[in-house]
Every structure is written in structure tokens, then in C-alpha cells.
């Protein structure tokens, strides 16, 4: 990389490792059907974590810019990375068990890359319990699940006599935070 990419400052055997980590991201950024740069960074979050252990954001941005022809700054790449990190944390926080399986994405022709992607969540509440909560939660599954996870009883929710789901959601938030 130092001879081929003069603006990337990584030495020795780490050059090949950095190339292997960042080239799939660069290929995805070059695709015409890409939804957004953030989507690419979300998909390659784990590779970026490893790349950051090897090189600085400046080196990573220089390398990606040379491969893609973009003009991303180290700050913008850092921002995209932290947004991806927040999304991963949010996804992991919502599900108790996350099973990742490789899925194939094809890129014009026979070049196929495998990425981690599918998530399978274990059920948070039984259907019977959920249905009981839905009756007092205006059939709003999100509010019902929050109530179940917060340990709020159906009777307690009934005593609030909330006129609509918005008021119920606010009351639930206040109740759980004061618990």
C-alpha cells in the first residue's frame, strides 16, 4: 500500500490486512445501486472496527478515496462509522439472541461477496400475554412490549385510563423511569 497508495500510512504485513478489510467496502461504495454510503458502512461495520485497529481515520479515508474516487474526509468517515456503531448497538439491544448468517450479494457478474446480515430474534413475550397487554394498550404492540419488558402489570395500565396511545406511551415511560 505505501508504494501503490502513497497517502496511506501503514507498514509491513498490516498493509495486506487493511486492503482485505477495506476493498469490499470500496467495491460496495462504487456500486451504482447503493442506497447510501451509510448503508455500506453499516454493512461493513465489523471490517471498519478491525481497520481502525490498524490505521488512522486519515489513512482509511485516503485509501477509500483512492479506490472510489470520492472525497470523504476523515471526519465524515468517522461520523459514518459512529452512526453504524449506534445502529449495531441498537439492534443488539433490541434482541436477546442474534444469529448472523452469511448472505450473498452479487455485484455485476460472478463477483459475489458474503456479508453478515440476517438477524433472528427470540420471542420477547408469549402470544397469549402479548394479546392481554394489547387489549389495554390500544392494540399498539410497541407499547405492549415496553410494558411487558418494564414489568408493568395490566391492572396498573388499566388504572391510568389513558385516552390515547400517545398519552399511554408517555405515562408508561414516566412510570418505568421512576420505578
PDB file of C-alpha atoms in Angstrom:
ATOM      1  CA  UNK A   1       0.000   0.000   0.000  1.00  0.00           C
ATOM      2  CA  UNK A   2       2.735   2.567   0.722  1.00  0.00           C
ATOM      3  CA  UNK A   3       4.113   2.370  -2.823  1.00  0.00           C
ATOM      4  CA  UNK A   4       0.790   1.903  -4.563  1.00  0.00           C
ATOM      5  CA  UNK A   5      -1.143   4.261  -2.264  1.00  0.00           C
ATOM      6  CA  UNK A   6       1.313   6.938  -1.095  1.00  0.00           C
ATOM      7  CA  UNK A   7      -1.180   8.757   1.152  1.00  0.00           C
ATOM      8  CA  UNK A   8      -1.885   5.699   3.287  1.00  0.00           C
ATOM      9  CA  UNK A   9       0.490   5.315   6.208  1.00  0.00           C
ATOM     10  CA  UNK A  10       0.548   1.662   7.237  1.00  0.00           C
ATOM     11  CA  UNK A  11       3.626  -0.506   7.344  1.00  0.00           C
ATOM     12  CA  UNK A  12       4.569  -4.141   6.944  1.00  0.00           C
ATOM     13  CA  UNK A  13       2.152  -7.037   6.973  1.00  0.00           C
ATOM     14  CA  UNK A  14      -0.715  -4.775   8.074  1.00  0.00           C
ATOM     15  CA  UNK A  15      -0.969  -3.350   4.540  1.00  0.00           C
ATOM     16  CA  UNK A  16      -2.465  -6.518   3.076  1.00  0.00           C
ATOM     17  CA  UNK A  17      -4.796  -6.926   6.044  1.00  0.00           C
ATOM     18  CA  UNK A  18      -6.037  -3.338   5.665  1.00  0.00           C
ATOM     19  CA  UNK A  19      -6.575  -3.874   1.930  1.00  0.00           C
ATOM     20  CA  UNK A  20      -8.568  -7.047   2.593  1.00  0.00           C
ATOM     21  CA  UNK A  21     -10.747  -5.209   5.109  1.00  0.00           C
ATOM     22  CA  UNK A  22     -11.434  -2.064   3.074  1.00  0.00           C
ATOM     23  CA  UNK A  23     -11.690  -3.309  -0.525  1.00  0.00           C
ATOM     24  CA  UNK A  24     -15.151  -4.906  -0.052  1.00  0.00           C
ATOM     25  CA  UNK A  25     -16.389  -1.593   1.383  1.00  0.00           C
ATOM     26  CA  UNK A  26     -14.868   0.324  -1.527  1.00  0.00           C
ATOM     27  CA  UNK A  27     -16.461  -2.091  -4.011  1.00  0.00           C
ATOM     28  CA  UNK A  28     -19.828  -1.571  -2.365  1.00  0.00           C
ATOM     29  CA  UNK A  29     -19.378   2.219  -2.398  1.00  0.00           C
ATOM     30  CA  UNK A  30     -18.662   2.025  -6.141  1.00  0.00           C
ATOM     31  CA  UNK A  31     -21.886   0.130  -6.889  1.00  0.00           C
ATOM     32  CA  UNK A  32     -24.467   2.145  -8.782  1.00  0.00           C
ATOM     33  CA  UNK A  33     -27.427   0.606  -6.929  1.00  0.00           C
ATOM     34  CA  UNK A  34     -26.122   1.584  -3.489  1.00  0.00           C
ATOM     35  CA  UNK A  35     -28.835   3.089  -1.313  1.00  0.00           C
ATOM     36  CA  UNK A  36     -26.437   5.319   0.649  1.00  0.00           C
ATOM     37  CA  UNK A  37     -22.881   5.492   1.915  1.00  0.00           C
ATOM     38  CA  UNK A  38     -24.264   4.908   5.397  1.00  0.00           C
ATOM     39  CA  UNK A  39     -25.796   1.608   4.256  1.00  0.00           C
ATOM     40  CA  UNK A  40     -22.378   0.467   3.046  1.00  0.00           C
ATOM     41  CA  UNK A  41     -20.736   1.474   6.322  1.00  0.00           C
ATOM     42  CA  UNK A  42     -23.480  -0.304   8.283  1.00  0.00           C
ATOM     43  CA  UNK A  43     -22.890  -3.492   6.319  1.00  0.00           C
ATOM     44  CA  UNK A  44     -19.089  -3.355   6.793  1.00  0.00           C
ATOM     45  CA  UNK A  45     -19.032  -2.142  10.395  1.00  0.00           C
ATOM     46  CA  UNK A  46     -17.034  -5.137  11.686  1.00  0.00           C
ATOM     47  CA  UNK A  47     -14.412  -4.659   8.962  1.00  0.00           C
ATOM     48  CA  UNK A  48     -14.094  -0.986   9.898  1.00  0.00           C
ATOM     49  CA  UNK A  49     -13.571  -1.854  13.562  1.00  0.00           C
ATOM     50  CA  UNK A  50     -10.651  -4.073  12.571  1.00  0.00           C
ATOM     51  CA  UNK A  51      -9.311  -1.499  10.096  1.00  0.00           C
ATOM     52  CA  UNK A  52      -9.369   1.197  12.784  1.00  0.00           C
ATOM     53  CA  UNK A  53      -7.120  -1.002  14.949  1.00  0.00           C
ATOM     54  CA  UNK A  54      -4.589  -0.989  12.108  1.00  0.00           C
ATOM     55  CA  UNK A  55      -4.765   2.551  10.737  1.00  0.00           C
ATOM     56  CA  UNK A  56      -5.973   6.064  11.494  1.00  0.00           C
ATOM     57  CA  UNK A  57      -9.167   7.585  10.082  1.00  0.00           C
ATOM     58  CA  UNK A  58      -6.964   9.739   7.861  1.00  0.00           C
ATOM     59  CA  UNK A  59      -5.279   6.689   6.333  1.00  0.00           C
ATOM     60  CA  UNK A  60      -8.588   4.871   5.961  1.00  0.00           C
ATOM     61  CA  UNK A  61     -10.176   7.879   4.246  1.00  0.00           C
ATOM     62  CA  UNK A  62      -7.196   8.316   1.915  1.00  0.00           C
ATOM     63  CA  UNK A  63      -7.301   4.658   0.923  1.00  0.00           C
ATOM     64  CA  UNK A  64     -11.067   4.626   0.353  1.00  0.00           C
ATOM     65  CA  UNK A  65     -10.881   7.888  -1.618  1.00  0.00           C
ATOM     66  CA  UNK A  66      -8.218   6.451  -3.910  1.00  0.00           C
ATOM     67  CA  UNK A  67     -10.268   3.309  -4.518  1.00  0.00           C
ATOM     68  CA  UNK A  68     -13.604   5.068  -5.008  1.00  0.00           C
ATOM     69  CA  UNK A  69     -12.699   8.488  -6.383  1.00  0.00           C
ATOM     70  CA  UNK A  70     -14.754  10.106  -3.604  1.00  0.00           C
ATOM     71  CA  UNK A  71     -13.586  12.970  -1.432  1.00  0.00           C
ATOM     72  CA  UNK A  72     -14.560  11.742   2.012  1.00  0.00           C
ATOM     73  CA  UNK A  73     -12.743  13.375   4.892  1.00  0.00           C
ATOM     74  CA  UNK A  74     -11.507  11.514   7.936  1.00  0.00           C
ATOM     75  CA  UNK A  75     -14.199  13.318   9.950  1.00  0.00           C
ATOM     76  CA  UNK A  76     -17.010  12.177   7.640  1.00  0.00           C
ATOM     77  CA  UNK A  77     -15.765   8.582   7.709  1.00  0.00           C
ATOM     78  CA  UNK A  78     -15.568   8.776  11.496  1.00  0.00           C
ATOM     79  CA  UNK A  79     -19.165  10.069  11.585  1.00  0.00           C
ATOM     80  CA  UNK A  80     -20.400   7.294   9.266  1.00  0.00           C
ATOM     81  CA  UNK A  81     -18.594   4.751  11.449  1.00  0.00           C
ATOM     82  CA  UNK A  82     -20.163   6.025  14.680  1.00  0.00           C
ATOM     83  CA  UNK A  83     -23.640   6.020  13.128  1.00  0.00           C
ATOM     84  CA  UNK A  84     -23.084   2.398  12.087  1.00  0.00           C
ATOM     85  CA  UNK A  85     -21.869   1.609  15.603  1.00  0.00           C
ATOM     86  CA  UNK A  86     -25.020   3.137  17.100  1.00  0.00           C
ATOM     87  CA  UNK A  87     -27.192   1.110  14.745  1.00  0.00           C
ATOM     88  CA  UNK A  88     -25.400  -2.122  15.644  1.00  0.00           C
ATOM     89  CA  UNK A  89     -25.740  -1.374  19.367  1.00  0.00           C
ATOM     90  CA  UNK A  90     -29.430  -0.604  18.929  1.00  0.00           C
ATOM     91  CA  UNK A  91     -30.017  -3.832  17.018  1.00  0.00           C
ATOM     92  CA  UNK A  92     -28.151  -5.881  19.602  1.00  0.00           C
ATOM     93  CA  UNK A  93     -30.039  -4.199  22.432  1.00  0.00           C
ATOM     94  CA  UNK A  94     -33.422  -4.982  20.904  1.00  0.00           C
ATOM     95  CA  UNK A  95     -32.867  -8.687  20.509  1.00  0.00           C
ATOM     96  CA  UNK A  96     -31.732 -11.154  23.104  1.00  0.00           C
ATOM     97  CA  UNK A  97     -30.282 -13.622  20.618  1.00  0.00           C
ATOM     98  CA  UNK A  98     -28.777 -12.514  17.345  1.00  0.00           C
ATOM     99  CA  UNK A  99     -27.924 -15.170  14.806  1.00  0.00           C
ATOM    100  CA  UNK A 100     -25.965 -13.946  11.839  1.00  0.00           C
ATOM    101  CA  UNK A 101     -25.836 -15.961   8.690  1.00  0.00           C
ATOM    102  CA  UNK A 102     -23.879 -15.137   5.557  1.00  0.00           C
ATOM    103  CA  UNK A 103     -25.994 -13.802   2.742  1.00  0.00           C
ATOM    104  CA  UNK A 104     -24.808 -13.414  -0.806  1.00  0.00           C
ATOM    105  CA  UNK A 105     -24.808 -10.090  -2.608  1.00  0.00           C
ATOM    106  CA  UNK A 106     -23.932 -10.217  -6.237  1.00  0.00           C
ATOM    107  CA  UNK A 107     -22.151  -7.436  -7.991  1.00  0.00           C
ATOM    108  CA  UNK A 108     -22.458  -7.410 -11.776  1.00  0.00           C
ATOM    109  CA  UNK A 109     -21.465 -10.859 -12.862  1.00  0.00           C
ATOM    110  CA  UNK A 110     -19.777 -13.603 -10.948  1.00  0.00           C
ATOM    111  CA  UNK A 111     -18.177 -11.438  -8.268  1.00  0.00           C
ATOM    112  CA  UNK A 112     -20.102 -12.478  -5.152  1.00  0.00           C
ATOM    113  CA  UNK A 113     -19.334 -11.245  -1.661  1.00  0.00           C
ATOM    114  CA  UNK A 114     -20.724 -12.691   1.526  1.00  0.00           C
ATOM    115  CA  UNK A 115     -21.796 -10.386   4.322  1.00  0.00           C
ATOM    116  CA  UNK A 116     -23.318 -10.822   7.731  1.00  0.00           C
ATOM    117  CA  UNK A 117     -26.883  -9.765   7.735  1.00  0.00           C
ATOM    118  CA  UNK A 118     -29.898 -11.745   8.803  1.00  0.00           C
ATOM    119  CA  UNK A 119     -30.993 -11.467  12.381  1.00  0.00           C
ATOM    120  CA  UNK A 120     -33.356 -13.799  14.146  1.00  0.00           C
ATOM    121  CA  UNK A 121     -34.863 -12.549  17.395  1.00  0.00           C
ATOM    122  CA  UNK A 122     -36.144 -14.814  20.100  1.00  0.00           C
ATOM    123  CA  UNK A 123     -39.695 -14.024  21.196  1.00  0.00           C
ATOM    124  CA  UNK A 124     -39.886 -11.447  23.974  1.00  0.00           C
ATOM    125  CA  UNK A 125     -43.302 -12.442  25.274  1.00  0.00           C
ATOM    126  CA  UNK A 126     -45.744 -15.250  24.695  1.00  0.00           C
ATOM    127  CA  UNK A 127     -48.559 -14.521  22.268  1.00  0.00           C
ATOM    128  CA  UNK A 128     -51.181 -15.010  24.983  1.00  0.00           C
ATOM    129  CA  UNK A 129     -49.538 -12.499  27.312  1.00  0.00           C
ATOM    130  CA  UNK A 130     -48.961 -10.074  24.460  1.00  0.00           C
ATOM    131  CA  UNK A 131     -52.632 -10.271  23.439  1.00  0.00           C
ATOM    132  CA  UNK A 132     -53.712  -9.445  27.005  1.00  0.00           C
ATOM    133  CA  UNK A 133     -51.466  -6.379  27.025  1.00  0.00           C
ATOM    134  CA  UNK A 134     -52.628  -5.329  23.559  1.00  0.00           C
ATOM    135  CA  UNK A 135     -56.209  -5.061  24.878  1.00  0.00           C
ATOM    136  CA  UNK A 136     -55.208  -2.333  27.352  1.00  0.00           C
ATOM    137  CA  UNK A 137     -52.546  -0.742  25.107  1.00  0.00           C
ATOM    138  CA  UNK A 138     -54.771   0.369  22.189  1.00  0.00           C
ATOM    139  CA  UNK A 139     -53.519  -2.612  20.129  1.00  0.00           C
ATOM    140  CA  UNK A 140     -50.116  -0.924  19.991  1.00  0.00           C
ATOM    141  CA  UNK A 141     -47.557  -3.731  20.025  1.00  0.00           C
ATOM    142  CA  UNK A 142     -44.624  -1.438  20.757  1.00  0.00           C
ATOM    143  CA  UNK A 143     -46.262  -0.031  23.883  1.00  0.00           C
ATOM    144  CA  UNK A 144     -47.377  -3.503  24.975  1.00  0.00           C
ATOM    145  CA  UNK A 145     -43.835  -4.883  24.633  1.00  0.00           C
ATOM    146  CA  UNK A 146     -42.398  -1.920  26.547  1.00  0.00           C
ATOM    147  CA  UNK A 147     -44.907  -2.563  29.337  1.00  0.00           C
ATOM    148  CA  UNK A 148     -44.015  -6.261  29.471  1.00  0.00           C
ATOM    149  CA  UNK A 149     -40.269  -5.562  29.467  1.00  0.00           C
ATOM    150  CA  UNK A 150     -40.735  -2.839  32.094  1.00  0.00           C
ATOM    151  CA  UNK A 151     -42.648  -5.212  34.356  1.00  0.00           C
ATOM    152  CA  UNK A 152     -45.801  -3.064  34.395  1.00  0.00           C
ATOM    153  CA  UNK A 153     -48.944  -5.056  35.170  1.00  0.00           C
ATOM    154  CA  UNK A 154     -52.099  -4.965  33.069  1.00  0.00           C
ATOM    155  CA  UNK A 155     -54.054  -3.715  36.095  1.00  0.00           C
ATOM    156  CA  UNK A 156     -51.669  -0.799  36.575  1.00  0.00           C
ATOM    157  CA  UNK A 157     -52.053   0.216  32.934  1.00  0.00           C
ATOM    158  CA  UNK A 158     -55.842  -0.001  33.297  1.00  0.00           C
ATOM    159  CA  UNK A 159     -55.843   2.362  36.293  1.00  0.00           C
ATOM    160  CA  UNK A 160     -54.153   5.086  34.232  1.00  0.00           C
ATOM    161  CA  UNK A 161     -57.251   5.432  31.998  1.00  0.00           C
ATOM    162  CA  UNK A 162     -55.178   6.967  29.219  1.00  0.00           C
ATOM    163  CA  UNK A 163     -57.371   8.402  26.425  1.00  0.00           C
ATOM    164  CA  UNK A 164     -54.996   7.516  23.565  1.00  0.00           C
ATOM    165  CA  UNK A 165     -51.770   5.617  22.766  1.00  0.00           C
ATOM    166  CA  UNK A 166     -49.604   8.737  22.901  1.00  0.00           C
ATOM    167  CA  UNK A 167     -50.671   9.574  26.437  1.00  0.00           C
ATOM    168  CA  UNK A 168     -50.328   5.909  27.420  1.00  0.00           C
ATOM    169  CA  UNK A 169     -46.794   5.786  25.990  1.00  0.00           C
ATOM    170  CA  UNK A 170     -45.792   8.916  27.902  1.00  0.00           C
ATOM    171  CA  UNK A 171     -47.313   7.622  31.137  1.00  0.00           C
ATOM    172  CA  UNK A 172     -45.565   4.280  30.656  1.00  0.00           C
ATOM    173  CA  UNK A 173     -42.212   5.996  30.089  1.00  0.00           C
ATOM    174  CA  UNK A 174     -42.624   8.094  33.234  1.00  0.00           C
ATOM    175  CA  UNK A 175     -43.716   5.074  35.287  1.00  0.00           C
ATOM    176  CA  UNK A 176     -40.789   2.913  34.174  1.00  0.00           C
ATOM    177  CA  UNK A 177     -38.224   5.687  34.693  1.00  0.00           C
ATOM    178  CA  UNK A 178     -39.463   6.353  38.248  1.00  0.00           C
ATOM    179  CA  UNK A 179     -39.506   2.657  39.171  1.00  0.00           C
TER     180      UNK A 179
END
